[in-house]
GROMACS .gro file of C-alpha atoms in nm:
model
  332
    1MET     CA    1   0.002  -0.010   0.002
    2ILE     CA    2   0.129   0.338  -0.087
    3VAL     CA    3   0.051   0.586   0.192
    4SER     CA    4   0.075   0.980   0.115
    5GLY     CA    5  -0.115   1.090   0.431
    6GLY     CA    6  -0.391   1.354   0.417
    7THR     CA    7  -0.778   1.333   0.399
    8HIS     CA    8  -1.072   1.327   0.175
    9THR     CA    9  -1.242   1.602   0.399
   10PRO     CA   10  -1.234   1.959   0.211
   11GLY     CA   11  -1.062   2.250   0.362
   12VAL     CA   12  -0.807   2.086   0.576
   13PRO     CA   13  -0.454   2.235   0.541
   14ALA     CA   14  -0.158   2.008   0.447
   15SER     CA   15  -0.014   2.109   0.772
   16ALA     CA   16  -0.240   1.927   0.969
   17PHE     CA   17  -0.056   1.623   0.844
   18ALA     CA   18   0.300   1.728   0.870
   19MET     CA   19   0.521   1.450   0.959
   20GLU     CA   20   0.897   1.372   0.977
   21PRO     CA   21   1.066   1.227   0.655
   22GLY     CA   22   0.958   0.865   0.601
   23MET     CA   23   0.648   0.913   0.808
   24ALA     CA   24   0.259   0.976   0.702
   25ILE     CA   25  -0.049   0.998   0.879
   26ARG     CA   26  -0.411   0.996   0.749
   27TYR     CA   27  -0.750   1.076   0.895
   28ASP     CA   28  -1.096   1.045   0.726
   29GLN     CA   29  -1.477   1.088   0.833
   30PRO     CA   30  -1.686   0.785   0.781
   31THR     CA   31  -2.006   0.817   0.564
   32ALA     CA   32  -2.300   0.984   0.740
   33MET     CA   33  -2.481   0.640   0.785
   34LEU     CA   34  -2.173   0.504   0.985
   35SER     CA   35  -2.108   0.823   1.186
   36ALA     CA   36  -2.322   0.708   1.484
   37ALA     CA   37  -2.100   0.374   1.496
   38VAL     CA   38  -1.766   0.482   1.365
   39THR     CA   39  -1.568   0.775   1.492
   40GLY     CA   40  -1.323   0.800   1.206
   41TYR     CA   41  -1.052   0.625   0.991
   42THR     CA   42  -0.697   0.658   1.052
   43VAL     CA   43  -0.362   0.533   0.885
   44TYR     CA   44  -0.010   0.558   1.048
   45HIS     CA   45   0.286   0.479   0.803
   46ALA     CA   46   0.646   0.447   0.882
   47ALA     CA   47   0.888   0.349   0.592
   48SER     CA   48   1.180   0.251   0.811
   49PRO     CA   49   1.169  -0.122   0.936
   50GLU     CA   50   1.375  -0.007   1.231
   51PRO     CA   51   1.178  -0.072   1.557
   52ARG     CA   52   1.011   0.220   1.703
   53THR     CA   53   0.789   0.272   2.006
   54ASP     CA   54   0.454   0.490   1.994
   55TRP     CA   55   0.254   0.588   2.284
   56PHE     CA   56  -0.110   0.657   2.257
   57LEU     CA   57  -0.379   0.784   2.502
   58PRO     CA   58  -0.666   0.608   2.658
   59ALA     CA   59  -0.941   0.565   2.427
   60PRO     CA   60  -1.266   0.363   2.310
   61ALA     CA   61  -1.223   0.030   2.109
   62MET     CA   62  -1.065   0.031   1.765
   63ILE     CA   63  -1.042  -0.238   1.497
   64CYS     CA   64  -0.684  -0.235   1.343
   65THR     CA   65  -0.508  -0.391   1.048
   66THR     CA   66  -0.138  -0.389   0.970
   67VAL     CA   67  -0.015  -0.369   0.584
   68ASP     CA   68   0.338  -0.440   0.465
   69ALA     CA   69   0.436  -0.433   0.833
   70GLY     CA   70   0.668  -0.607   1.067
   71PRO     CA   71   0.582  -0.775   1.390
   72ILE     CA   72   0.384  -0.555   1.640
   73THR     CA   73   0.366  -0.578   2.040
   74THR     CA   74   0.123  -0.371   2.222
   75GLN     CA   75   0.107  -0.292   2.593
   76ILE     CA   76  -0.181  -0.150   2.782
   77ALA     CA   77  -0.156  -0.145   3.168
   78ALA     CA   78  -0.016  -0.495   3.260
   79ASN     CA   79  -0.161  -0.648   2.932
   80ILE     CA   80   0.090  -0.730   2.654
   81ALA     CA   81  -0.008  -0.876   2.311
   82SER     CA   82   0.168  -0.956   1.998
   83PRO     CA   83  -0.131  -0.968   1.757
   84PRO     CA   84  -0.084  -1.243   1.478
   85PRO     CA   85  -0.154  -1.130   1.126
   86GLY     CA   86  -0.497  -1.017   1.024
   87PRO     CA   87  -0.739  -0.756   1.177
   88PHE     CA   88  -0.719  -0.728   1.571
   89LEU     CA   89  -0.941  -0.539   1.804
   90ILE     CA   90  -0.802  -0.291   2.089
   91GLY     CA   91  -1.054  -0.289   2.375
   92PRO     CA   92  -1.171   0.028   2.554
   93SER     CA   93  -0.870   0.150   2.749
   94SER     CA   94  -0.825   0.360   3.068
   95ALA     CA   95  -0.427   0.323   3.046
   96VAL     CA   96  -0.182   0.451   2.772
   97GLN     CA   97  -0.095   0.207   2.485
   98ARG     CA   98   0.256   0.130   2.423
   99THR     CA   99   0.333   0.015   2.080
  100LEU     CA  100   0.634  -0.135   1.935
  101THR     CA  101   0.637  -0.165   1.562
  102HIS     CA  102   0.879  -0.244   1.249
  103GLY     CA  103   0.782  -0.011   0.981
  104GLY     CA  104   0.473  -0.051   0.760
  105ALA     CA  105   0.134   0.090   0.778
  106MET     CA  106  -0.140   0.043   1.048
  107VAL     CA  107  -0.509   0.120   0.938
  108GLY     CA  108  -0.748   0.199   1.230
  109ILE     CA  109  -1.133   0.214   1.245
  110GLY     CA  110  -1.249   0.386   1.560
  111LEU     CA  111  -1.562   0.243   1.730
  112SER     CA  112  -1.800   0.437   1.957
  113ALA     CA  113  -1.989   0.252   2.204
  114ALA     CA  114  -2.284   0.246   1.979
  115GLY     CA  115  -2.043   0.063   1.704
  116TRP     CA  116  -1.946  -0.190   1.970
  117ALA     CA  117  -2.319  -0.267   2.039
  118ARG     CA  118  -2.369  -0.324   1.662
  119LEU     CA  119  -2.035  -0.521   1.622
  120THR     CA  120  -2.068  -0.791   1.906
  121ASP     CA  121  -2.285  -0.927   2.168
  122ARG     CA  122  -1.963  -0.933   2.395
  123ARG     CA  123  -1.939  -0.713   2.704
  124ALA     CA  124  -1.682  -0.445   2.612
  125SER     CA  125  -1.555  -0.465   2.969
  126ASP     CA  126  -1.428  -0.835   2.884
  127LEU     CA  127  -1.183  -0.633   2.641
  128HIS     CA  128  -1.076  -0.347   2.887
  129ASN     CA  129  -0.722  -0.270   2.818
  130ARG     CA  130  -0.673  -0.586   2.590
  131VAL     CA  131  -0.601  -0.647   2.229
  132VAL     CA  132  -0.739  -0.967   2.077
  133PRO     CA  133  -0.765  -1.098   1.707
  134LEU     CA  134  -1.109  -0.963   1.574
  135SER     CA  135  -1.187  -1.318   1.447
  136SER     CA  136  -1.237  -1.407   1.826
  137MET     CA  137  -1.521  -1.135   1.854
  138ILE     CA  138  -1.687  -1.185   1.513
  139ASP     CA  139  -1.739  -1.455   1.257
  140PRO     CA  140  -1.402  -1.511   1.137
  141ALA     CA  141  -1.487  -1.514   0.774
  142LEU     CA  142  -1.607  -1.168   0.807
  143ALA     CA  143  -1.283  -1.053   1.001
  144GLN     CA  144  -1.087  -1.219   0.713
  145GLN     CA  145  -1.279  -1.050   0.443
  146LEU     CA  146  -1.217  -0.728   0.605
  147GLY     CA  147  -0.861  -0.774   0.658
  148ASP     CA  148  -0.821  -0.899   0.286
  149ALA     CA  149  -0.979  -0.602   0.150
  150ILE     CA  150  -0.776  -0.338   0.354
  151THR     CA  151  -0.444  -0.511   0.267
  152SER     CA  152  -0.531  -0.519  -0.109
  153THR     CA  153  -0.618  -0.154  -0.143
  154PRO     CA  154  -0.331   0.002  -0.347
  155ASN     CA  155  -0.326   0.341  -0.162
  156ASP     CA  156  -0.448   0.506   0.149
  157ALA     CA  157  -0.680   0.742  -0.044
  158GLY     CA  158  -0.885   0.422  -0.136
  159LEU     CA  159  -0.957   0.313   0.230
  160LYS     CA  160  -1.229   0.546   0.300
  161PRO     CA  161  -1.453   0.437   0.014
  162LEU     CA  162  -1.376   0.082   0.083
  163LEU     CA  163  -1.472   0.099   0.431
  164ASP     CA  164  -1.773   0.313   0.383
  165SER     CA  165  -1.884   0.006   0.168
  166LEU     CA  166  -1.788  -0.276   0.393
  167LEU     CA  167  -1.874  -0.165   0.750
  168PRO     CA  168  -2.245  -0.142   0.722
  169GLY     CA  169  -2.267  -0.510   0.662
  170LEU     CA  170  -2.031  -0.579   0.966
  171LEU     CA  171  -2.199  -0.335   1.207
  172ARG     CA  172  -2.559  -0.444   1.188
  173ARG     CA  173  -2.631  -0.638   1.500
  174ASP     CA  174  -2.982  -0.547   1.649
  175HIS     CA  175  -3.004  -0.460   2.024
  176GLY     CA  176  -3.239  -0.253   2.236
  177ASP     CA  177  -3.005   0.006   2.381
  178GLU     CA  178  -2.934   0.273   2.107
  179ALA     CA  179  -3.097   0.556   2.256
  180ALA     CA  180  -2.961   0.494   2.617
  181ILE     CA  181  -2.616   0.439   2.450
  182HIS     CA  182  -2.622   0.791   2.250
  183ALA     CA  183  -2.745   0.959   2.576
  184LEU     CA  184  -2.449   0.820   2.768
  185MET     CA  185  -2.203   0.907   2.496
  186ALA     CA  186  -2.307   1.274   2.488
  187ALA     CA  187  -2.326   1.299   2.861
  188ILE     CA  188  -1.974   1.157   2.913
  189VAL     CA  189  -1.810   1.432   2.713
  190THR     CA  190  -2.014   1.704   2.866
  191ASP     CA  191  -1.790   1.958   3.040
  192GLY     CA  192  -1.865   1.985   3.426
  193LEU     CA  193  -2.053   1.667   3.424
  194ILE     CA  194  -1.834   1.438   3.658
  195GLU     CA  195  -2.067   1.276   3.913
  196VAL     CA  196  -2.269   0.937   3.829
  197GLY     CA  197  -2.576   1.091   4.029
  198ASP     CA  198  -2.581   1.398   3.807
  199VAL     CA  199  -2.556   1.196   3.496
  200SER     CA  200  -2.840   0.963   3.640
  201ALA     CA  201  -3.056   1.266   3.698
  202ARG     CA  202  -2.987   1.424   3.358
  203LEU     CA  203  -3.069   1.124   3.156
  204ASP     CA  204  -3.333   0.965   3.375
  205ILE     CA  205  -3.149   0.653   3.418
  206GLU     CA  206  -3.095   0.459   3.728
  207PRO     CA  207  -2.721   0.427   3.852
  208PHE     CA  208  -2.740   0.047   3.823
  209THR     CA  209  -2.863   0.045   3.474
  210LEU     CA  210  -2.589   0.321   3.380
  211ARG     CA  211  -2.321   0.098   3.530
  212ARG     CA  212  -2.469  -0.201   3.313
  213LEU     CA  213  -2.458   0.024   2.985
  214SER     CA  214  -2.121   0.146   3.073
  215LEU     CA  215  -1.972  -0.210   3.124
  216ARG     CA  216  -2.133  -0.358   2.845
  217TYR     CA  217  -2.090  -0.116   2.564
  218PHE     CA  218  -1.817   0.141   2.681
  219GLY     CA  219  -1.589  -0.104   2.861
  220MET     CA  220  -1.565   0.037   3.237
  221PRO     CA  221  -1.782   0.185   3.492
  222THR     CA  222  -1.952   0.506   3.439
  223LYS     CA  223  -1.744   0.692   3.694
  224LEU     CA  224  -1.422   0.569   3.524
  225LEU     CA  225  -1.557   0.708   3.197
  226LEU     CA  226  -1.625   1.036   3.342
  227ARG     CA  227  -1.290   1.062   3.501
  228ARG     CA  228  -1.114   0.974   3.174
  229ALA     CA  229  -1.286   1.228   2.984
  230ARG     CA  230  -1.227   1.495   3.261
  231PHE     CA  231  -0.861   1.407   3.268
  232LEU     CA  232  -0.823   1.428   2.889
  233ARG     CA  233  -0.983   1.764   2.868
  234SER     CA  234  -0.745   1.893   3.112
  235LEU     CA  235  -0.432   1.742   2.941
  236LEU     CA  236  -0.495   1.792   2.592
  237PRO     CA  237  -0.432   2.167   2.618
  238MET     CA  238  -0.096   2.084   2.780
  239LEU     CA  239   0.004   1.879   2.487
  240SER     CA  240  -0.092   2.136   2.252
  241ASN     CA  241   0.164   2.364   2.387
  242PRO     CA  242   0.445   2.131   2.494
  243GLY     CA  243   0.679   2.402   2.524
  244SER     CA  244   0.485   2.570   2.797
  245PRO     CA  245   0.227   2.368   2.948
  246ASP     CA  246  -0.082   2.557   3.099
  247ARG     CA  247  -0.214   2.428   3.427
  248GLY     CA  248  -0.498   2.677   3.413
  249CYS     CA  249  -0.679   2.440   3.196
  250ILE     CA  250  -0.718   2.184   3.463
  251ASP     CA  251  -1.068   2.110   3.511
  252SER     CA  252  -1.235   2.301   3.804
  253SER     CA  253  -1.367   1.998   3.959
  254TYR     CA  254  -1.030   1.879   4.056
  255HIS     CA  255  -0.974   1.987   4.422
  256ASP     CA  256  -0.623   2.057   4.402
  257MET     CA  257  -0.297   1.965   4.179
  258SER     CA  258  -0.247   1.644   4.376
  259HIS     CA  259  -0.589   1.528   4.274
  260PHE     CA  260  -0.522   1.591   3.928
  261LEU     CA  261  -0.187   1.425   3.944
  262ARG     CA  262  -0.339   1.115   4.089
  263ASP     CA  263  -0.550   1.095   3.800
  264SER     CA  264  -0.239   1.161   3.556
  265ASN     CA  265  -0.071   0.873   3.719
  266ALA     CA  266  -0.372   0.647   3.687
  267PHE     CA  267  -0.440   0.721   3.320
  268ILE     CA  268  -0.081   0.793   3.165
  269GLY     CA  269   0.134   0.649   3.421
  270THR     CA  270   0.336   0.962   3.493
  271THR     CA  271   0.321   1.343   3.514
  272PRO     CA  272   0.188   1.543   3.227
  273ARG     CA  273   0.549   1.697   3.219
  274ARG     CA  274   0.711   1.359   3.195
  275PHE     CA  275   0.455   1.236   2.930
  276LEU     CA  276   0.520   1.550   2.728
  277ALA     CA  277   0.911   1.485   2.727
  278HIS     CA  278   0.851   1.135   2.570
  279ALA     CA  279   0.540   1.214   2.355
  280THR     CA  280   0.619   1.034   2.013
  281PRO     CA  281   0.567   1.184   1.670
  282PHE     CA  282   0.261   0.977   1.603
  283LEU     CA  283   0.086   1.057   1.930
  284LEU     CA  284   0.130   1.442   1.867
  285ALA     CA  285   0.044   1.404   1.490
  286SER     CA  286  -0.272   1.219   1.556
  287LEU     CA  287  -0.396   1.473   1.813
  288ARG     CA  288  -0.334   1.747   1.542
  289ALA     CA  289  -0.488   1.548   1.253
  290ARG     CA  290  -0.755   1.417   1.420
  291ALA     CA  291  -0.878   1.775   1.556
  292ALA     CA  292  -0.856   1.923   1.202
  293VAL     CA  293  -1.054   1.650   1.045
  294LEU     CA  294  -1.285   1.497   1.299
  295GLY     CA  295  -1.342   1.791   1.555
  296ALA     CA  296  -1.190   1.622   1.849
  297ALA     CA  297  -0.824   1.545   1.925
  298THR     CA  298  -0.864   1.200   2.063
  299GLN     CA  299  -1.124   0.939   2.032
  300ALA     CA  300  -1.232   0.947   2.388
  301LEU     CA  301  -1.357   1.304   2.355
  302HIS     CA  302  -1.539   1.225   2.039
  303GLY     CA  303  -1.909   1.265   2.157
  304ASP     CA  304  -2.270   1.181   2.007
  305ALA     CA  305  -2.301   1.549   1.904
  306MET     CA  306  -2.013   1.493   1.642
  307ARG     CA  307  -2.236   1.245   1.444
  308ILE     CA  308  -2.299   1.514   1.192
  309SER     CA  309  -2.046   1.603   0.931
  310MET     CA  310  -1.815   1.882   1.064
  311PRO     CA  311  -1.626   2.141   0.917
  312ALA     CA  312  -1.240   2.131   0.937
  313ALA     CA  313  -1.121   2.274   1.281
  314PRO     CA  314  -0.812   2.477   1.376
  315CYS     CA  315  -0.481   2.281   1.420
  316PRO     CA  316  -0.396   2.361   1.782
  317PHE     CA  317  -0.124   2.111   1.805
  318PRO     CA  318   0.237   2.194   1.691
  319THR     CA  319   0.388   2.058   1.393
  320PRO     CA  320   0.730   1.876   1.395
  321ALA     CA  321   0.900   2.206   1.317
  322GLN     CA  322   0.735   2.362   1.609
  323GLN     CA  323   0.785   2.088   1.865
  324PRO     CA  324   1.063   2.139   2.128
  325ALA     CA  325   1.331   1.890   2.174
  326PRO     CA  326   1.233   1.607   2.410
  327ALA     CA  327   1.366   1.632   2.768
  328GLY     CA  328   1.454   1.257   2.765
  329ALA     CA  329   1.233   1.167   3.065
  330SER     CA  330   1.115   0.793   3.112
  331PRO     CA  331   0.742   0.709   3.067
  332ALA     CA  332   0.704   0.606   3.426
   0.00000   0.00000   0.00000
């Protein structure tokens, strides 16, 4: 597959996809009929077969397939996996993902909780912080068909029309929780909404039912979902200005800095300053490109209100030429 990077979305500047030589990134919106279930399509590409380590933020589930790539090892919390050839599923996560790759392309299909509900009857919490072959979650023949179609696509620009045509047949499971899922999707990314009781009252859904929905389709308890969203809302402005992180962006519901740092240790395993020091090119590029194409810099903050087609957004995240030199801190 030839990977040039970019997007089909009109009006997004080329600077949104700026990468170091030998690297490329792509983001695309799904077709409108999939926008409730699919948060976006992405492609990462590194020409060099030399091993490289990249870090990614906690996120909802994603289907991934490698193309012309070497072996991969992923670690989320204490869970380490080396996916075999073919599509694999990264479950909903509440910890950073460390990925060791050896060149080639990685194609990703972001799933919302509604997408999970349409994909499988398995509980999302069974895949919390885990990576498994897609064939273990759905009909192996369908997983093989998807993988074969992706790997035979000649260039990255052909992936969006391909996936727009294939995914409706994959994401079609009937279930009875669609309205409740969308209501909870929107609540989770609402600024200032952090208490389960407030979400319960807002949605008129009992806390026990919220917990069931959260575990089944979002992969973790409601409280943890709310904490993850609050922390990422506070962290992203820091990542957008790595030279001078702004602590004024921290959510007002944090009691003090130590409260915020406890969440930081829980979700990214270190302080924001140390994380910034080892933030990798694909992480920063993905935040910048995703914000420009899809309206939210990270999949975990991609709310139900974003189901409609969105105009291109400004790119607050720095291009490679603007990024400061890493300070060399370790990830933990």
